[in-house]
Coordinates of C-alpha atoms and ligand atoms in Angstrom, one line a residue:
X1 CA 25.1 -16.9 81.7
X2 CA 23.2 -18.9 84.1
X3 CA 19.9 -19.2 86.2
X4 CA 20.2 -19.7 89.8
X5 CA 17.2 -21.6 91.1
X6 CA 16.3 -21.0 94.7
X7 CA 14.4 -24.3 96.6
X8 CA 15.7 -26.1 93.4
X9 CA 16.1 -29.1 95.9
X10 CA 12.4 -29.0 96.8
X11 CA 9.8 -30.6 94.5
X12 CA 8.4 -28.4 91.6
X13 CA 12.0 -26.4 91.7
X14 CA 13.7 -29.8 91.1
X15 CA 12.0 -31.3 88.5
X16 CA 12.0 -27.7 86.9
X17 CA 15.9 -27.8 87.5
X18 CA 15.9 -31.3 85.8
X19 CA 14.0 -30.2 82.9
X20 CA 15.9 -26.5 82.4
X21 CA 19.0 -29.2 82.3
X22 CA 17.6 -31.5 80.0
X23 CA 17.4 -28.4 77.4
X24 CA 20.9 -27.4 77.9
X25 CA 20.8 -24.3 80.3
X26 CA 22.8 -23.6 82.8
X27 CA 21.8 -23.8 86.4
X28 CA 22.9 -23.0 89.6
X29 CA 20.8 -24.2 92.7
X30 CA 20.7 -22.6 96.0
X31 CA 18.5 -24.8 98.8
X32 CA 19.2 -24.6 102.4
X33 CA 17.2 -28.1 102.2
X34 CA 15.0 -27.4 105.3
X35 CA 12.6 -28.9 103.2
X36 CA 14.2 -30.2 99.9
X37 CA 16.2 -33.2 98.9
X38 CA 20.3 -33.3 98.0
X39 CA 19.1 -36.4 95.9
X40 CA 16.8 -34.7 93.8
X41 CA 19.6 -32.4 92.4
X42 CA 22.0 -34.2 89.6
X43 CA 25.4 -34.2 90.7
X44 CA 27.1 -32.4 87.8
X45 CA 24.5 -29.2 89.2
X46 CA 26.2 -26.3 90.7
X47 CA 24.8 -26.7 94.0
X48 CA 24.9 -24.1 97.4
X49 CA 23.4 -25.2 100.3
X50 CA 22.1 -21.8 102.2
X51 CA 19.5 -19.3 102.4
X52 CA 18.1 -18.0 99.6
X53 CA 18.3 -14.3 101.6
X54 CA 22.1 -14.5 102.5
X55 CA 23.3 -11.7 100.4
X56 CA 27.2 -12.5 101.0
X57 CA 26.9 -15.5 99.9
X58 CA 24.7 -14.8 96.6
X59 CA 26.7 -11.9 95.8
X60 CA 29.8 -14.8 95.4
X61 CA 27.4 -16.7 93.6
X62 CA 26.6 -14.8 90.8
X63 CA 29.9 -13.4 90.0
X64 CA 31.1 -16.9 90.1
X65 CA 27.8 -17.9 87.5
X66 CA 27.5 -14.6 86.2
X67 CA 23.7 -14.7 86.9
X68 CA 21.1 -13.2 84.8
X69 CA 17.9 -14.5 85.7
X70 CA 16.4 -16.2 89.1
X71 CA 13.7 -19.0 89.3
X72 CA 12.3 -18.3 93.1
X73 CA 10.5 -21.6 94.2
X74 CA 12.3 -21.3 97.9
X75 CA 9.8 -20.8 100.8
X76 CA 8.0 -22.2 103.4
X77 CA 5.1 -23.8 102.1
X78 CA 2.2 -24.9 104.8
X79 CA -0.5 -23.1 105.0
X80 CA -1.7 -24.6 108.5
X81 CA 1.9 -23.8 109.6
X82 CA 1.5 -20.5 108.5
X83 CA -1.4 -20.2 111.1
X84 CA 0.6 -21.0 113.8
X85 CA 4.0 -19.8 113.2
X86 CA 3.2 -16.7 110.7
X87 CA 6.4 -15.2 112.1
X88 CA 8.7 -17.8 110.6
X89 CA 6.4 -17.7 106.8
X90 CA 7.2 -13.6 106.8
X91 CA 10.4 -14.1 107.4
X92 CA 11.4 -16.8 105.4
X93 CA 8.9 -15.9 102.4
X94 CA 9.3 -12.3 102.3
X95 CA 12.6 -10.7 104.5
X96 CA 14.7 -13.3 102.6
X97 CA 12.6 -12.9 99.4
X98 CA 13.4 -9.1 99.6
X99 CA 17.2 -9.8 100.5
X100 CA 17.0 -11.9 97.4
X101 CA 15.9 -9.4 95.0
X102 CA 18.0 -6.5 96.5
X103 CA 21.0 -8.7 95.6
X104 CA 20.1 -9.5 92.2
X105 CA 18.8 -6.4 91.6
X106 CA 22.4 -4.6 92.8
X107 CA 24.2 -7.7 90.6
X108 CA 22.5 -6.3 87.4
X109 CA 20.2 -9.5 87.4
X110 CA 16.8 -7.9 85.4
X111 CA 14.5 -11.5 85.1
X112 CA 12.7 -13.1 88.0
X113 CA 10.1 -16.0 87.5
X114 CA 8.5 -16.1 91.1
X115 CA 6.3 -19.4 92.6
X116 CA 3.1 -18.0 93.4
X117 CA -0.2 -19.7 94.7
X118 CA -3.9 -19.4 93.9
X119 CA -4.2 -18.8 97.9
X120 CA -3.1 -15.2 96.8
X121 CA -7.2 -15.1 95.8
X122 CA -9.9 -14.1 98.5
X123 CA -13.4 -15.0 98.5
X124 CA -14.1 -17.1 95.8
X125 CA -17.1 -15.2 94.0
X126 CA -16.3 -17.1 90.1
X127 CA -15.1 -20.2 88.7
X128 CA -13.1 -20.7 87.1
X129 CA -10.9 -18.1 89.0
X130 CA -9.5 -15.5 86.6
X131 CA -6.3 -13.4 87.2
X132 CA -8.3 -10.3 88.1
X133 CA -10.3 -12.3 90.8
X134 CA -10.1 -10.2 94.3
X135 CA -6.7 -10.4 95.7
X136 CA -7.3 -10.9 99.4
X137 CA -5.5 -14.0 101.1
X138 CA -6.9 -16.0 104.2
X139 CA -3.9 -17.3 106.0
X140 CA -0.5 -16.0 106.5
X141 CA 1.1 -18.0 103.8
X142 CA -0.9 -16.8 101.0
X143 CA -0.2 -13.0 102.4
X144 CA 3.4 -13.7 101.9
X145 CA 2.8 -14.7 98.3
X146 CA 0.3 -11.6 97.7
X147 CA 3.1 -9.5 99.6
X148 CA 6.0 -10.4 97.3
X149 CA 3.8 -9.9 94.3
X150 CA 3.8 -6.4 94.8
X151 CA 7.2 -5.6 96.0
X152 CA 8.1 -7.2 92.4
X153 CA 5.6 -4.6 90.7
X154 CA 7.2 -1.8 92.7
X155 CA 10.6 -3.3 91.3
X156 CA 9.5 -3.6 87.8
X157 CA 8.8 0.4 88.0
X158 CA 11.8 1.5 89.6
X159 CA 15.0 -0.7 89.2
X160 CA 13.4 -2.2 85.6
X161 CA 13.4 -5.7 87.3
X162 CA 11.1 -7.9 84.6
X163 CA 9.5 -10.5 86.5
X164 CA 6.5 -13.8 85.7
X165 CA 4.3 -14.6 88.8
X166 CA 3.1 -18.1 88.8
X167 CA 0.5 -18.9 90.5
X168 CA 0.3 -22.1 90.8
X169 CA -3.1 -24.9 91.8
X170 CA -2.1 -28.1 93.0
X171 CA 1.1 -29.0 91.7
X172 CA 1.1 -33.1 92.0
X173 CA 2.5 -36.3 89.7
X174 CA 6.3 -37.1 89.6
X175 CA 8.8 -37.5 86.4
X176 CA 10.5 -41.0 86.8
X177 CA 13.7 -39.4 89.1
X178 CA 12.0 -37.1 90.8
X179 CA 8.6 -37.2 92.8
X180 CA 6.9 -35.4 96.1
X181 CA 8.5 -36.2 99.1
X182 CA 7.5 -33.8 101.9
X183 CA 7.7 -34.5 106.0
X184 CA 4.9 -33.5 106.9
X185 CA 2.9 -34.8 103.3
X186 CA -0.3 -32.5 103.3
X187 CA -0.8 -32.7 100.3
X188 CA -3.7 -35.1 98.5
X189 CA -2.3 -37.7 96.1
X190 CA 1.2 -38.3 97.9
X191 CA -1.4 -39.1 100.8
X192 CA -3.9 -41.4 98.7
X193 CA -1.0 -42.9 97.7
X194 CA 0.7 -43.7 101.1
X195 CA -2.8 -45.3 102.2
X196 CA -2.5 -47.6 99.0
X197 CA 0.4 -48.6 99.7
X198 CA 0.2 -49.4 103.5
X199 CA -3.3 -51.4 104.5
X200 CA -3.3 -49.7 107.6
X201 CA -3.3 -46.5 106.8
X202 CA -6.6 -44.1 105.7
X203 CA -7.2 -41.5 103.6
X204 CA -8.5 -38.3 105.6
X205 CA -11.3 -36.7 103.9
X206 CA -12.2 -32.8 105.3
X207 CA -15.6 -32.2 104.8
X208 CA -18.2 -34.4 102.1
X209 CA -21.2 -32.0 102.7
X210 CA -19.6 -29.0 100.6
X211 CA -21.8 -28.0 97.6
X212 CA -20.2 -30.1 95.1
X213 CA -21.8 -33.1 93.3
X214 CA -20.6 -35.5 95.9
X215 CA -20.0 -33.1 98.6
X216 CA -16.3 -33.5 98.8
X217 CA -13.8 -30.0 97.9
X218 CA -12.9 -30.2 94.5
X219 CA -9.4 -29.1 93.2
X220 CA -7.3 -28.2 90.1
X221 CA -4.6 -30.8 89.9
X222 CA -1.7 -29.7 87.4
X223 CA 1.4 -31.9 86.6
X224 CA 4.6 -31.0 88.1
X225 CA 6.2 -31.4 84.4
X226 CA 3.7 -29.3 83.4
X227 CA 4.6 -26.1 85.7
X228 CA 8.5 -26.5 84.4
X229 CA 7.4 -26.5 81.3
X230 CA 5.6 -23.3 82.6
X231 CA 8.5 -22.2 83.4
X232 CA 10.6 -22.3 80.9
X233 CA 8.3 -20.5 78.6
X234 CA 8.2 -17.9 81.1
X235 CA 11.9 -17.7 81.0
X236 CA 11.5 -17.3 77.7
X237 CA 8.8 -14.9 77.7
X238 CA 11.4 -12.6 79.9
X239 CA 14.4 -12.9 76.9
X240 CA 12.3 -11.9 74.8
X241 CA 11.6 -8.8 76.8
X242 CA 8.5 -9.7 77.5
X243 CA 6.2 -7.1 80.2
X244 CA 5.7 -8.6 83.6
X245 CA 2.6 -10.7 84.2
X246 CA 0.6 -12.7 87.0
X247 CA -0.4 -16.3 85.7
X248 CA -2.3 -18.8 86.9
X249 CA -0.9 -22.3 86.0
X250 CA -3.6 -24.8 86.4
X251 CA -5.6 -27.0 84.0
X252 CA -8.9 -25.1 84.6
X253 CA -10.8 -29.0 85.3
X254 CA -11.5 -29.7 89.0
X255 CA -11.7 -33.2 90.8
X256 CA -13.3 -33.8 94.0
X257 CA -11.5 -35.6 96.6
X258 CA -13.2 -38.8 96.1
X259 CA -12.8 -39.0 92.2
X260 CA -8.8 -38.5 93.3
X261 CA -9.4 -41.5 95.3
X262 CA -11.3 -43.3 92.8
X263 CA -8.2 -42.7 90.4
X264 CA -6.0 -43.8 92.8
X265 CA -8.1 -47.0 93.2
X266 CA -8.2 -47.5 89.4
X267 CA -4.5 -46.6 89.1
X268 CA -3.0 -48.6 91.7
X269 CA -5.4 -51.9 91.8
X270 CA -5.9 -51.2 95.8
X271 CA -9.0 -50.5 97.4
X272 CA -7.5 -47.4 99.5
X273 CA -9.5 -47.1 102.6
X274 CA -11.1 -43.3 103.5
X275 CA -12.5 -41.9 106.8
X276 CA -14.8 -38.7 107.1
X277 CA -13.7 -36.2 109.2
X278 CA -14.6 -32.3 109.5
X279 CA -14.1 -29.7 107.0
X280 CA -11.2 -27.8 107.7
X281 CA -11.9 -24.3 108.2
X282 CA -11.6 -21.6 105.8
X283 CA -11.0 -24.3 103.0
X284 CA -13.4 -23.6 100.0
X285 CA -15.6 -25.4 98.2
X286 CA -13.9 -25.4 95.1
X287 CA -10.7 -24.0 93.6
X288 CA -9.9 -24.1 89.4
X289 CA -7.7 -21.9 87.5
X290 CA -9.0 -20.4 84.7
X291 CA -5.5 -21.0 82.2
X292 CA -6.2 -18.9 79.3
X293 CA -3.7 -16.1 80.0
X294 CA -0.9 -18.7 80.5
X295 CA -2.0 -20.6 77.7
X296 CA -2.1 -16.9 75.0
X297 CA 0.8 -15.5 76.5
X298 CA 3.2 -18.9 76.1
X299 CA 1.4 -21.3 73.8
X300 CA 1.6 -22.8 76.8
X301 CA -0.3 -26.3 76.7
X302 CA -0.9 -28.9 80.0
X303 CA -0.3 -32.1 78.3
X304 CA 0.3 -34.7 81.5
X305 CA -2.4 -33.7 83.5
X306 CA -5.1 -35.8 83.1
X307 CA -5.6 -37.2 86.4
X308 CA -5.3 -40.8 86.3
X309 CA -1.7 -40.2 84.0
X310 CA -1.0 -37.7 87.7
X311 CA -1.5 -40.2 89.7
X312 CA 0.2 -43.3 87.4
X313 CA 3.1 -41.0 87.2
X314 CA 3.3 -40.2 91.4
X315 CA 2.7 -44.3 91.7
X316 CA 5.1 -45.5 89.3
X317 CA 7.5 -43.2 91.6
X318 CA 6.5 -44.5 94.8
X319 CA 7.2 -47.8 93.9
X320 CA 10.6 -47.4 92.7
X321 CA 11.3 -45.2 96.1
X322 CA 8.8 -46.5 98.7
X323 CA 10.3 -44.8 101.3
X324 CA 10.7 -41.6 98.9
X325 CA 14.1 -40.0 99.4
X326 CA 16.7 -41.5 101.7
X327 CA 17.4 -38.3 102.8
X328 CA 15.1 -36.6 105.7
X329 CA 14.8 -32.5 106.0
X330 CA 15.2 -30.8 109.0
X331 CA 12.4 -28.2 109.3
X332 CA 12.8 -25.2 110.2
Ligands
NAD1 N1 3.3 -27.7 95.8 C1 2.2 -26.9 95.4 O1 1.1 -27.4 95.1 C2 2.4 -25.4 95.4 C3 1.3 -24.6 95.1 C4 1.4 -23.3 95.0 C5 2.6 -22.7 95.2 N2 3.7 -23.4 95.6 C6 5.0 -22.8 95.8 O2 5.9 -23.4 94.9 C7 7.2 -23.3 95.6 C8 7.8 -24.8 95.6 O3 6.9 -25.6 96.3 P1 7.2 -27.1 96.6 O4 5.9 -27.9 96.7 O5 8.2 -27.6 95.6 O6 7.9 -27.0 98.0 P2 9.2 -27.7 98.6 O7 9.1 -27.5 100.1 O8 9.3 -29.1 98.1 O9 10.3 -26.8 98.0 C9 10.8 -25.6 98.6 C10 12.3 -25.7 98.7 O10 12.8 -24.4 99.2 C11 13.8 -24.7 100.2 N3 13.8 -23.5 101.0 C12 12.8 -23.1 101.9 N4 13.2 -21.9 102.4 C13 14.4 -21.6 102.0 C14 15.3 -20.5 102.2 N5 15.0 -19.5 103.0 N6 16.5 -20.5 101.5 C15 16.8 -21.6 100.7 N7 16.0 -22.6 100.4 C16 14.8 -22.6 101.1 C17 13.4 -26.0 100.8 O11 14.5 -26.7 101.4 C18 12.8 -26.8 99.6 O12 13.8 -27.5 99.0 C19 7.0 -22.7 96.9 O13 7.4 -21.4 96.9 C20 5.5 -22.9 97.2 O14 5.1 -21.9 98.0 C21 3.6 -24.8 95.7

């Protein structure tokens, strides 16, 4: 039996791909690499490039692999894209997110661990944020996370499909093969890190009057190793015929902007240059997980995700691929 692992080309999906294989599962990977990397997937990996909603093609797939459980990490994943275009986010998230389940769900498939995101939360009234905070998203993308979310509980009731929503903080760090390359990079430490490594370039910093101790947003960094390791005990959570759950996967310690920067600094030996612009809107002051229903359910333990071992992990990367992947995604 096998797991087929949808984005498995794209970041967190490949180094959970890397990590499922390092354990000795098997693993089948469908990407349609609008976003993801060939590269990142070992060669001796089943691999399919297409969507993750193209029911012909995954009912051949799991006869061929006869599939019994799904790791979903495939979407689109920008949440200022998602502004702008939330046509293609519903689309892509959800209509091929329900073709997905429909056809593992008609293929006898019963175990679905889904990539989640704490912008499923609304107004942030408690930190850290617990599980049963308000669930009320504030931009298209995090709708499509909050929408697939309940489909799955409606599909727990009536077709008995088990299922582990993880919603994840800010996934960051790299493993030595495999590291963040994305095209646009929106994200904060691939960013600090292309400033250090290029003299001309600045770090962007939204906002340093937010009600933080020095004013900049302050965020829950969790190692990318650390949310395959997630994974896996959510797999495992699901053999064991575990009940469905919603998780948050984060560390449940925040750093501000500048102390990323100041890690980066440390890290790298490079003064990394910053410039102050406007806070972006609807981006809150603070966002940490509160862990502790992760960490009960799973003995489930972040161990790499301290930040300067993040950020020496993402820069020990960068330097052996500067120029990250060779290959470049087409975006949708
Ligand atoms: N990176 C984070 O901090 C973070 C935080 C919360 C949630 N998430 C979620 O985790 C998942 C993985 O995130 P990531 O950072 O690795 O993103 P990523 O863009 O690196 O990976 C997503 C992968 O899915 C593929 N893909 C997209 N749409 C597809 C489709 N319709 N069919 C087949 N393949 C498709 C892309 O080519 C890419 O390889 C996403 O679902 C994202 O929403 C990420």
């Amino acid at each position: 039996m096998a797991i087929l692992v949808t984005g498995g080309a794209g970041y967190i999906g490949s180094v959970t791909v890397e990590r499922l294989a390092t354990i000795g599962e098997s693993i089948v990977v469908l990407d349609d690499l609008s976003y993801g990397h060939r590269e990142a997937i070992d060669a001796h990996i089943p691999f399919y490039q297409g969507s993750a909603g193209d029911r012909g093609l995954l009912a051949d797939i799991v006869k061929e692999h006869e599939i019994d459980s799904c790791m979903h990490f495939a979407a689109s994943a920008f949440v200022a894209e998602s502004v702008e275009k939330p046509a293609l986010y519903f689309e892509n998230n959800v209509q091929q997110g329900i073709s997905l389940l429909n056809a593992l769900v008609d293929a006898g498939v019963r175990r679905f661990i889904f990539s989640s995101s704490c912008t499923v939360y609304g107004e942030v009234t408690r930190i850290p944020i617990g599980e049963d905070s308000p669930l009320w998203p504030k931009n298209p993308y995090g709708w499509t996370k909050f929408t697939l979310e309940r489909i799955l509980e409606t599909y727990d009731t009536a077709y008995g499909l088990k299922s582990v929503c993880l919603r994840y903080f800010n996934a960051a760090g790299a493993t030595e093969r495999i590291g963040e390359d994305h095209d646009p990079e929106t994200h904060l430490i691939p960013n600090v890190l292309l400033a250090a490594a290029d003299p001309h370039r600045e770090v962007r910093i939204f906002g340093n009057q937010y009600p933080t101790p020095d004013g900049t947003a302050i965020r829950d960094y969790i190692h990318v190793a650390d949310l395959a390791d997630a994974h896996i005990r959510a797999l495992e959570h699901l053999r064991r015929a575990g009940a469905s759950a919603a998780l948050n996967l984060g560390t449940g310690r925040g750093y501000s902007v500048l102390e990323v920067v100041e890690s980066a600094r440390r890290v790298t030996g490079v003064p990394i240059r910053t410039r102050i612009e406007g806070p972006r809107p609807g981006d809150p002051p603070r966002l940490v997980a509160d862990p502790s229903r992760a960490k009960a359910l799973f003995k489930w333990q972040p161990t790499m995700s301290e930040l300067d071992a993040i950020v020496e992990s993402a820069w020990a990367w960068k330097k052996r691929q500067p120029n990250g992947y060779g290959s470049r995604a087409v975006a949708k």
